[in-house]
CSV table of C-alpha atoms and ligand atoms in Angstrom, one decimal:
chain,number,residue,atom,x,y,z
A,187,UNK,CA,-12.4,-14.2,-6.1
A,188,UNK,CA,-13.3,-16.6,-3.4
A,189,UNK,CA,-12.3,-20.3,-2.9
A,190,UNK,CA,-13.5,-23.1,-0.8
A,191,UNK,CA,-12.4,-24.0,2.7
A,192,UNK,CA,-10.5,-27.1,1.6
A,193,UNK,CA,-8.7,-25.2,-1.1
A,194,UNK,CA,-7.7,-22.4,1.3
A,195,UNK,CA,-6.4,-25.0,3.8
A,196,UNK,CA,-4.3,-26.7,1.0
A,197,UNK,CA,-2.7,-23.3,0.3
A,198,UNK,CA,-2.2,-22.3,3.9
A,199,UNK,CA,-0.6,-25.6,4.7
A,200,UNK,CA,2.2,-24.9,2.3
A,201,UNK,CA,2.9,-21.7,4.2
A,202,UNK,CA,3.2,-23.5,7.6
A,203,UNK,CA,-0.3,-23.2,8.9
A,204,UNK,CA,-1.4,-26.4,10.7
A,205,UNK,CA,-4.5,-28.0,9.3
A,206,UNK,CA,-6.2,-31.2,10.2
A,207,UNK,CA,-5.6,-34.2,7.9
A,208,UNK,CA,-8.5,-34.7,5.5
A,209,UNK,CA,-9.7,-34.9,2.0
A,210,UNK,CA,-12.5,-33.6,-0.2
A,211,UNK,CA,-15.3,-35.8,-1.6
A,212,UNK,CA,-18.0,-35.5,-4.2
A,213,UNK,CA,-20.0,-38.6,-3.2
A,214,UNK,CA,-20.8,-40.3,0.1
A,215,UNK,CA,-18.8,-43.3,-1.0
A,216,UNK,CA,-15.8,-41.2,-1.6
A,217,UNK,CA,-16.3,-39.6,1.8
A,218,UNK,CA,-16.3,-43.0,3.4
A,219,UNK,CA,-13.1,-44.0,1.6
A,220,UNK,CA,-11.3,-40.9,2.8
A,221,UNK,CA,-12.4,-41.6,6.3
A,222,UNK,CA,-11.0,-45.2,6.1
A,223,UNK,CA,-7.7,-43.8,4.9
A,224,UNK,CA,-7.6,-41.2,7.6
A,225,UNK,CA,-8.1,-44.0,10.2
A,226,UNK,CA,-8.8,-41.7,13.2
A,227,UNK,CA,-11.2,-41.9,16.1
A,228,UNK,CA,-13.6,-39.1,15.2
A,229,UNK,CA,-14.4,-37.4,11.9
A,230,UNK,CA,-15.9,-34.1,10.9
A,231,UNK,CA,-17.9,-33.7,7.6
A,232,UNK,CA,-18.2,-30.2,6.3
A,233,UNK,CA,-20.2,-28.8,3.5
A,234,UNK,CA,-18.1,-26.8,1.0
A,235,UNK,CA,-19.8,-23.6,-0.2
A,236,UNK,CA,-18.6,-20.1,-0.5
A,237,UNK,CA,-20.2,-18.9,2.7
A,238,UNK,CA,-19.7,-19.2,6.4
A,239,UNK,CA,-22.2,-19.9,9.2
A,240,UNK,CA,-22.4,-23.6,8.2
A,241,UNK,CA,-22.0,-24.8,11.7
A,242,UNK,CA,-25.2,-23.3,12.9
A,243,UNK,CA,-27.0,-24.4,9.7
A,244,UNK,CA,-26.4,-28.1,9.9
A,245,UNK,CA,-23.7,-28.0,7.2
A,246,UNK,CA,-21.1,-29.6,9.6
A,247,UNK,CA,-21.5,-33.0,11.2
A,248,UNK,CA,-19.5,-35.1,13.6
A,249,UNK,CA,-19.1,-38.8,12.8
A,250,UNK,CA,-17.6,-41.7,14.8
A,251,UNK,CA,-16.7,-44.1,12.0
A,252,UNK,CA,-16.4,-44.3,8.2
A,253,UNK,CA,-20.0,-45.6,7.9
A,254,UNK,CA,-21.3,-42.5,9.8
A,255,UNK,CA,-19.1,-40.3,7.6
A,256,UNK,CA,-20.9,-41.8,4.6
A,257,UNK,CA,-24.3,-41.2,6.2
A,258,UNK,CA,-23.4,-37.6,7.1
A,259,UNK,CA,-22.1,-36.9,3.6
A,260,UNK,CA,-25.3,-38.4,2.1
A,261,UNK,CA,-27.3,-35.8,4.2
A,262,UNK,CA,-25.1,-32.9,3.2
A,263,UNK,CA,-24.2,-33.4,-0.5
A,264,UNK,CA,-27.1,-32.2,-2.6
A,265,UNK,CA,-28.7,-30.1,0.2
A,266,UNK,CA,-29.5,-26.5,-0.2
A,267,UNK,CA,-27.6,-24.9,2.7
A,268,UNK,CA,-29.1,-21.7,4.0
A,269,UNK,CA,-26.8,-19.8,6.3
A,270,UNK,CA,-26.8,-16.1,7.4
A,271,UNK,CA,-24.3,-15.5,4.6
A,272,UNK,CA,-26.0,-17.3,1.7
A,273,UNK,CA,-29.2,-15.3,1.3
A,274,UNK,CA,-32.6,-17.0,1.6
A,275,UNK,CA,-32.2,-19.2,-1.5
A,276,UNK,CA,-29.1,-20.9,0.1
A,277,UNK,CA,-26.4,-22.7,-1.8
A,278,UNK,CA,-26.4,-26.2,-3.3
A,279,UNK,CA,-23.7,-28.3,-1.7
A,280,UNK,CA,-21.7,-30.3,-4.2
A,281,UNK,CA,-18.7,-31.4,-2.1
A,282,UNK,CA,-17.8,-32.1,1.5
A,283,UNK,CA,-14.5,-31.9,3.3
A,284,UNK,CA,-13.8,-35.0,5.5
A,285,UNK,CA,-11.3,-34.3,8.3
A,286,UNK,CA,-10.0,-35.7,11.5
A,287,UNK,CA,-12.2,-34.1,14.2
A,288,UNK,CA,-10.3,-31.9,16.7
A,289,UNK,CA,-10.9,-31.9,20.4
A,290,UNK,CA,-11.3,-28.1,20.7
A,291,UNK,CA,-10.5,-26.4,24.0
A,292,UNK,CA,-10.5,-22.8,22.9
A,293,UNK,CA,-11.4,-21.0,19.7
A,294,UNK,CA,-9.4,-18.0,18.5
A,295,UNK,CA,-9.9,-15.6,15.6
A,296,UNK,CA,-7.1,-14.7,13.2
A,297,UNK,CA,-7.5,-12.6,10.1
A,298,UNK,CA,-5.3,-10.5,7.7
A,299,UNK,CA,-6.8,-7.6,5.7
A,300,UNK,CA,-5.6,-4.4,4.1
A,301,UNK,CA,-6.5,-1.4,6.1
A,302,UNK,CA,-7.0,1.3,3.5
A,303,UNK,CA,-7.2,4.1,6.0
A,304,UNK,CA,-3.6,3.6,7.0
A,305,UNK,CA,-2.4,1.9,3.7
A,306,UNK,CA,-1.1,-1.1,5.6
A,307,UNK,CA,-1.7,-4.8,6.1
A,308,UNK,CA,-3.2,-5.5,9.5
A,309,UNK,CA,-3.4,-8.8,11.4
A,310,UNK,CA,-6.6,-9.0,13.5
A,311,UNK,CA,-6.8,-11.4,16.4
A,312,UNK,CA,-9.4,-12.2,19.1
A,313,UNK,CA,-9.9,-14.6,21.9
A,314,UNK,CA,-13.6,-14.8,20.9
A,315,UNK,CA,-13.1,-17.0,17.9
A,316,UNK,CA,-15.7,-19.1,16.2
A,317,UNK,CA,-18.1,-16.2,16.0
A,318,UNK,CA,-18.4,-13.6,13.2
A,319,UNK,CA,-15.7,-11.0,13.7
A,320,UNK,CA,-18.2,-8.3,12.8
A,321,UNK,CA,-20.3,-9.4,15.8
A,322,UNK,CA,-17.3,-9.3,18.1
A,323,UNK,CA,-16.3,-5.9,16.7
A,324,UNK,CA,-19.8,-4.5,17.4
A,325,UNK,CA,-20.4,-6.1,20.8
A,326,UNK,CA,-17.0,-6.5,22.3
A,327,UNK,CA,-14.6,-4.3,20.5
A,328,UNK,CA,-12.2,-4.5,23.5
A,329,UNK,CA,-11.7,-8.2,22.6
A,330,UNK,CA,-10.1,-7.4,19.3
A,331,UNK,CA,-6.4,-6.9,18.9
A,332,UNK,CA,-4.6,-5.4,15.8
A,333,UNK,CA,-1.1,-5.3,14.6
A,334,UNK,CA,-0.3,-3.2,11.5
A,335,UNK,CA,2.5,-4.7,9.5
A,336,UNK,CA,5.3,-3.0,7.7
A,337,UNK,CA,5.4,-4.5,4.2
A,338,UNK,CA,9.2,-4.2,3.9
A,339,UNK,CA,9.7,-6.2,7.1
A,340,UNK,CA,6.7,-8.5,7.2
A,341,UNK,CA,5.1,-9.7,10.4
A,342,UNK,CA,7.8,-9.4,12.9
A,343,UNK,CA,8.1,-12.2,15.4
A,344,UNK,CA,7.6,-9.8,18.3
A,345,UNK,CA,4.3,-8.7,16.8
A,346,UNK,CA,3.0,-12.2,16.5
A,347,UNK,CA,4.2,-13.0,20.1
A,348,UNK,CA,2.5,-9.9,21.4
A,349,UNK,CA,-0.8,-11.0,19.8
A,350,UNK,CA,-0.4,-14.5,21.2
A,351,UNK,CA,0.0,-13.1,24.7
A,352,UNK,CA,-3.0,-10.9,24.3
A,353,UNK,CA,-5.0,-14.0,23.3
A,354,UNK,CA,-3.8,-15.8,26.5
A,355,UNK,CA,-2.3,-18.7,24.5
A,356,UNK,CA,-0.7,-21.2,26.9
A,357,UNK,CA,3.1,-20.5,27.1
A,358,UNK,CA,4.1,-23.8,25.6
A,359,UNK,CA,1.9,-23.1,22.5
A,360,UNK,CA,3.1,-19.5,21.8
A,361,UNK,CA,5.7,-20.6,19.3
A,362,UNK,CA,3.2,-22.8,17.5
A,363,UNK,CA,0.7,-19.9,17.4
A,364,UNK,CA,3.4,-17.6,16.0
A,365,UNK,CA,4.1,-20.1,13.3
A,366,UNK,CA,0.5,-20.1,12.3
A,367,UNK,CA,0.3,-16.3,12.3
A,368,UNK,CA,3.4,-16.0,10.2
A,369,UNK,CA,2.1,-18.6,7.7
A,370,UNK,CA,-1.2,-16.8,7.4
A,371,UNK,CA,0.5,-13.4,6.8
A,372,UNK,CA,3.0,-14.9,4.3
A,373,UNK,CA,0.2,-16.6,2.4
A,374,UNK,CA,-1.8,-13.4,2.3
A,375,UNK,CA,1.1,-11.4,0.7
A,376,UNK,CA,2.4,-14.1,-1.6
A,377,UNK,CA,-1.1,-14.9,-3.0
A,378,UNK,CA,-2.2,-11.2,-3.3
A,379,UNK,CA,-5.2,-11.8,-1.0
A,380,UNK,CA,-7.7,-9.2,0.0
A,381,UNK,CA,-8.6,-11.3,3.0
A,382,UNK,CA,-7.1,-14.4,4.7
A,383,UNK,CA,-8.9,-15.7,7.8
A,384,UNK,CA,-8.6,-18.6,10.2
A,385,UNK,CA,-11.8,-18.8,12.3
A,386,UNK,CA,-11.5,-20.6,14.5
A,387,UNK,CA,-7.8,-21.3,15.1
A,388,UNK,CA,-8.2,-23.9,17.8
A,389,UNK,CA,-6.2,-24.8,20.8
A,390,UNK,CA,-6.9,-28.5,21.3
A,391,UNK,CA,-7.0,-30.7,24.4
A,392,UNK,CA,-3.9,-32.5,23.2
A,393,UNK,CA,-2.0,-29.3,23.1
A,394,UNK,CA,-2.0,-28.5,19.4
A,395,UNK,CA,-2.8,-25.3,17.5
A,396,UNK,CA,-5.0,-26.1,14.5
A,397,UNK,CA,-6.8,-24.1,11.8
A,398,UNK,CA,-10.3,-25.5,12.0
A,399,UNK,CA,-11.8,-23.2,9.3
A,400,UNK,CA,-10.0,-21.1,6.6
A,401,UNK,CA,-11.1,-18.5,4.2
A,402,UNK,CA,-9.1,-16.7,1.4
A,403,UNK,CA,-10.3,-13.9,-0.9
A,404,UNK,CA,-8.1,-12.8,-3.8
A,405,UNK,CA,-7.6,-9.5,-5.5
A,406,UNK,CA,-9.0,-10.1,-9.0
A,407,UNK,CA,-6.6,-7.5,-10.4
A,408,UNK,CA,-3.7,-9.7,-9.3
A,409,UNK,CA,-5.0,-13.0,-10.5
A,410,UNK,CA,-3.2,-12.8,-13.8
A,411,UNK,CA,0.0,-13.6,-11.9
A,412,UNK,CA,-1.5,-16.6,-10.0
A,413,UNK,CA,-2.5,-19.1,-12.6
A,414,UNK,CA,-2.9,-21.9,-10.2
A,415,UNK,CA,-5.2,-19.9,-7.9
A,416,UNK,CA,-7.2,-18.6,-10.8
A,417,UNK,CA,-8.0,-22.2,-11.8
A,418,UNK,CA,-9.6,-22.7,-8.4
A,419,UNK,CA,-12.5,-20.5,-9.4
A,420,UNK,CA,-15.8,-22.3,-8.9
A,421,UNK,CA,-18.3,-21.1,-11.5
A,422,UNK,CA,-21.1,-22.9,-9.6
A,423,UNK,CA,-20.6,-20.5,-6.7
A,424,UNK,CA,-20.6,-17.3,-8.6
A,425,UNK,CA,-23.3,-15.0,-9.7
A,426,UNK,CA,-24.1,-16.0,-13.3
A,427,UNK,CA,-24.6,-12.4,-14.4
A,428,UNK,CA,-21.3,-11.3,-12.9
A,429,UNK,CA,-19.5,-14.2,-14.7
A,430,UNK,CA,-21.2,-13.5,-18.0
A,431,UNK,CA,-20.4,-9.7,-17.7
A,432,UNK,CA,-16.8,-10.4,-17.0
A,433,UNK,CA,-16.6,-12.6,-20.1
A,434,UNK,CA,-17.6,-9.5,-22.1
A,435,UNK,CA,-15.1,-7.3,-20.2
A,436,UNK,CA,-17.8,-5.5,-18.2
A,437,UNK,CA,-17.7,-4.8,-14.5
A,438,UNK,CA,-21.0,-5.9,-13.0
A,439,UNK,CA,-22.2,-6.4,-9.4
A,440,UNK,CA,-25.7,-7.8,-8.8
A,441,UNK,CA,-27.8,-5.9,-6.3
A,442,UNK,CA,-31.3,-6.4,-4.8
A,443,UNK,CA,-33.2,-3.4,-6.3
A,444,UNK,CA,-35.3,-3.0,-9.5
A,445,UNK,CA,-33.6,-0.2,-11.4
A,446,UNK,CA,-31.2,-1.7,-13.9
A,447,UNK,CA,-28.2,0.6,-14.5
A,448,UNK,CA,-25.9,1.1,-17.4
A,449,UNK,CA,-23.2,3.6,-16.8
A,450,UNK,CA,-19.7,4.3,-18.1
A,451,UNK,CA,-17.0,4.8,-15.5
A,452,UNK,CA,-17.0,3.3,-12.0
A,453,UNK,CA,-17.2,6.8,-10.3
A,454,UNK,CA,-20.2,7.8,-12.4
A,455,UNK,CA,-21.8,4.4,-11.7
A,456,UNK,CA,-21.4,4.9,-8.0
A,457,UNK,CA,-22.8,8.5,-8.2
A,458,UNK,CA,-25.8,7.1,-10.2
A,459,UNK,CA,-26.6,4.6,-7.6
A,460,UNK,CA,-26.3,7.2,-4.9
A,461,UNK,CA,-28.7,9.5,-6.7
A,462,UNK,CA,-31.2,6.6,-7.2
A,463,UNK,CA,-31.1,5.9,-3.5
A,464,UNK,CA,-31.5,9.6,-2.8
A,465,UNK,CA,-34.7,9.5,-4.7
A,466,UNK,CA,-35.8,6.5,-2.7
A,467,UNK,CA,-35.1,4.0,-5.5
A,468,UNK,CA,-33.0,0.8,-5.4
A,469,UNK,CA,-30.5,-0.2,-8.1
A,470,UNK,CA,-30.7,-3.7,-9.4
A,471,UNK,CA,-27.0,-3.7,-10.4
A,472,UNK,CA,-23.8,-1.8,-10.6
A,473,UNK,CA,-22.5,-1.8,-14.2
A,474,UNK,CA,-19.5,0.0,-15.5
A,475,UNK,CA,-19.3,-0.6,-19.3
A,476,UNK,CA,-15.9,1.0,-19.3
A,477,UNK,CA,-14.4,4.0,-21.1
A,478,UNK,CA,-14.5,2.6,-24.6
A,479,UNK,CA,-17.2,-0.1,-24.9
A,480,UNK,CA,-18.2,-1.3,-28.3
A,481,UNK,CA,-21.8,-1.4,-29.6
A,482,UNK,CA,-21.5,-5.2,-29.1
A,483,UNK,CA,-20.6,-4.8,-25.4
A,484,UNK,CA,-23.4,-2.4,-24.9
A,485,UNK,CA,-25.9,-4.9,-26.5
A,486,UNK,CA,-24.6,-7.6,-24.2
A,487,UNK,CA,-24.9,-5.4,-21.2
A,488,UNK,CA,-28.4,-4.4,-22.1
A,489,UNK,CA,-29.4,-8.0,-22.5
A,490,UNK,CA,-27.9,-8.9,-19.1
A,491,UNK,CA,-29.9,-6.1,-17.4
A,492,UNK,CA,-33.1,-7.3,-19.1
A,493,UNK,CA,-32.4,-11.0,-18.1
A,494,UNK,CA,-32.9,-9.9,-14.5
A,495,UNK,CA,-36.7,-10.3,-13.8
A,496,UNK,CA,-36.5,-7.9,-10.9
A,497,UNK,CA,-35.7,-5.0,-13.2
A,498,UNK,CA,-38.7,-2.7,-13.6
A,499,UNK,CA,-37.0,0.2,-15.3
A,500,UNK,CA,-33.6,0.8,-16.9
A,501,UNK,CA,-31.4,3.9,-16.4
A,502,UNK,CA,-28.7,4.6,-18.9
A,503,UNK,CA,-26.3,7.3,-17.8
A,504,UNK,CA,-23.4,7.9,-20.2
A,505,UNK,CA,-20.9,10.7,-20.3
A,506,UNK,CA,-19.3,10.4,-23.6
A,507,UNK,CA,-15.6,11.3,-23.4
A,508,UNK,CA,-13.7,8.5,-25.1
A,509,UNK,CA,-17.0,6.7,-25.4
A,510,UNK,CA,-19.3,8.0,-28.1
A,511,UNK,CA,-23.0,8.6,-27.5
A,512,UNK,CA,-24.0,7.3,-30.9
A,513,UNK,CA,-22.2,4.0,-30.2
A,514,UNK,CA,-24.2,3.7,-27.0
A,515,UNK,CA,-27.4,4.5,-28.8
A,516,UNK,CA,-26.7,1.9,-31.5
A,517,UNK,CA,-26.0,-0.8,-28.9
A,518,UNK,CA,-29.2,0.0,-27.0
A,519,UNK,CA,-31.3,0.0,-30.2
A,520,UNK,CA,-29.8,-3.3,-31.3
A,521,UNK,CA,-30.4,-5.0,-27.9
A,522,UNK,CA,-33.9,-3.6,-27.6
A,523,UNK,CA,-34.7,-5.1,-31.0
A,524,UNK,CA,-33.3,-8.5,-30.2
A,525,UNK,CA,-34.8,-8.7,-26.7
A,526,UNK,CA,-38.3,-7.3,-26.3
A,527,UNK,CA,-38.0,-4.2,-24.2
A,528,UNK,CA,-40.9,-4.4,-21.8
A,529,UNK,CA,-39.8,-1.8,-19.2
A,530,UNK,CA,-39.4,2.0,-19.3
A,531,UNK,CA,-36.0,3.2,-20.5
A,532,UNK,CA,-34.6,6.4,-19.1
A,533,UNK,CA,-31.6,7.7,-21.0
A,534,UNK,CA,-29.2,10.5,-20.1
A,535,UNK,CA,-26.5,11.1,-22.7
A,536,UNK,CA,-23.9,13.8,-22.6
A,537,UNK,CA,-20.7,14.4,-24.4
A,538,UNK,CA,-19.2,13.3,-27.7
A,539,UNK,CA,-21.7,12.9,-30.5
A,540,UNK,CA,-24.6,13.5,-28.1
A,541,UNK,CA,-26.9,15.0,-30.8
A,542,UNK,CA,-26.3,12.0,-33.1
A,543,UNK,CA,-27.0,9.6,-30.3
A,544,UNK,CA,-30.2,11.3,-29.3
A,545,UNK,CA,-31.4,11.4,-32.9
A,546,UNK,CA,-30.7,7.7,-33.4
A,547,UNK,CA,-32.8,6.9,-30.3
A,548,UNK,CA,-35.6,9.2,-31.4
A,549,UNK,CA,-35.7,7.7,-34.9
A,550,UNK,CA,-35.6,4.2,-33.5
A,551,UNK,CA,-39.2,4.6,-32.2
A,552,UNK,CA,-38.1,3.0,-28.9
A,553,UNK,CA,-40.1,4.3,-25.9
A,554,UNK,CA,-37.2,6.3,-24.4
A,555,UNK,CA,-37.7,8.8,-21.6
A,556,UNK,CA,-35.0,11.4,-22.2
A,557,UNK,CA,-33.4,13.0,-19.2
A,558,UNK,CA,-31.3,16.2,-18.8
A,559,UNK,CA,-28.6,15.7,-16.3
A,560,UNK,CA,-28.0,13.0,-13.7
A,561,UNK,CA,-30.4,14.2,-11.0
A,562,UNK,CA,-33.3,14.4,-13.6
A,563,UNK,CA,-32.4,10.9,-14.8
A,564,UNK,CA,-32.5,9.3,-11.3
A,565,UNK,CA,-35.8,11.0,-10.5
A,566,UNK,CA,-37.4,9.9,-13.8
A,567,UNK,CA,-36.2,6.3,-13.3
A,568,UNK,CA,-37.8,6.2,-9.8
A,569,UNK,CA,-41.0,7.9,-11.1
A,570,UNK,CA,-41.2,5.4,-14.0
A,571,UNK,CA,-41.6,2.5,-11.5
A,572,UNK,CA,-44.2,4.3,-9.4
A,573,UNK,CA,-46.3,4.9,-12.5
B,688,GDP,P1,-18.5,-22.1,9.8
B,688,GDP,O1,-19.7,-22.3,10.7
B,688,GDP,O2,-19.0,-22.1,8.4
B,688,GDP,O3,-17.7,-20.9,10.1
B,688,GDP,O4,-17.6,-23.4,9.9
B,688,GDP,P2,-16.4,-23.8,11.0
B,688,GDP,O5,-15.5,-24.7,10.3
B,688,GDP,O6,-15.8,-22.5,11.5
B,688,GDP,O7,-17.1,-24.6,12.1
B,688,GDP,C1,-18.1,-24.0,13.0
B,688,GDP,C2,-17.9,-24.6,14.3
B,688,GDP,O8,-18.0,-26.0,14.3
B,688,GDP,C3,-16.6,-24.3,14.9
B,688,GDP,O9,-16.5,-23.0,15.5
B,688,GDP,C4,-16.4,-25.4,15.9
B,688,GDP,O10,-17.1,-25.0,17.1
B,688,GDP,C5,-17.2,-26.5,15.3
B,688,GDP,N1,-16.2,-27.5,14.8
B,688,GDP,C6,-15.7,-27.5,13.5
B,688,GDP,N2,-14.8,-28.5,13.4
B,688,GDP,C7,-14.7,-29.1,14.6
B,688,GDP,C8,-14.0,-30.2,15.1
B,688,GDP,O11,-13.1,-30.8,14.4
B,688,GDP,N3,-14.2,-30.5,16.4
B,688,GDP,C9,-15.0,-29.8,17.2
B,688,GDP,N4,-15.2,-30.2,18.4
B,688,GDP,N5,-15.8,-28.8,16.7
B,688,GDP,C10,-15.6,-28.4,15.4
B,689,MN,MN1,-15.7,-20.5,10.7
């Protein structure tokens, strides 16, 4: 799960990360009021969307007084912000963060992630902050520093100091930088993050270390123990199909292709997408209906797939272990009757009650293309589109 910059900053602040004073506004008037309360010399008004790259896309504006803050907020709230991270449709801006502007002298990058290859949490730091870390990693890998962290010890002070020296932080600001690094790491662990990032962490002209931008992603599987964080979920920012699928207990990820997939088991779903790609097709979604889906869940899943106008064919690939093939067939038939099935349907069923499942489908008079085996199913799905 993702949250907004202003929410991440509120959390990080409680762990000792320095953030600029500010407040969040839903209207230009509210933005002006916040600016008046802040009573500082210069302000920054920032669009709040679940995507970065706002600076280059006019989603961030400087303002010299509360009236200018109001004007800036007027321009930003309600706009569809298109950045390199939003996709071409962009994202509707509903809120802005109004902050005291910082006089930035130097921008650093600071991030914490889990490195699965070494099963450890790693802090990543770079002197080339402000930019995308992927870009730095690709073009100037020598500018990226890493410290892997022993979970039982946490980020040791010497590790943070080492990173601060590598980043050429001025001597008198090393302790302050270490404090921010420690805060970021502690927040990452305490909140069960999958990513926590400050980009940029700024060194200011008046000798401060400040988190200018912040991003936190959370491990969905740990959200049950973070009620307050779970409440920060912003449904407006999420894929409607992913949200709806999760309300039925289905794992769904929207993709760009045109072959709708319904599979049981994450591994089989991944293998199905691989085979579709191998046959030069593109999956429209990843969908794992789970090991023991009900006919009702199958019906909902089927409707979700059909609600995607990009979908030109559907590939059902079920290996019935705990799952029974006749239940799948019933769900498909029910959904196809409720929603008019207008695209070819390729079905590969295998396992428990497979004969019964196939018979139900045959008797339903649905236009089903039956497949033998996974490879055959992927090939037939791709062929169905070409025809
Ligand atoms: P992003 O583009 O969505 O990652 O948004 P950021 O919050 O990282 O801002 C992008 C860039 O805007 C930063 O790298 C800074 O260069 C600039 N910026 C943001 N806030 C301030 C500020 O308070 N003062 C100054 N001078 N620049 C800022
Ligand atoms: Mn940023």
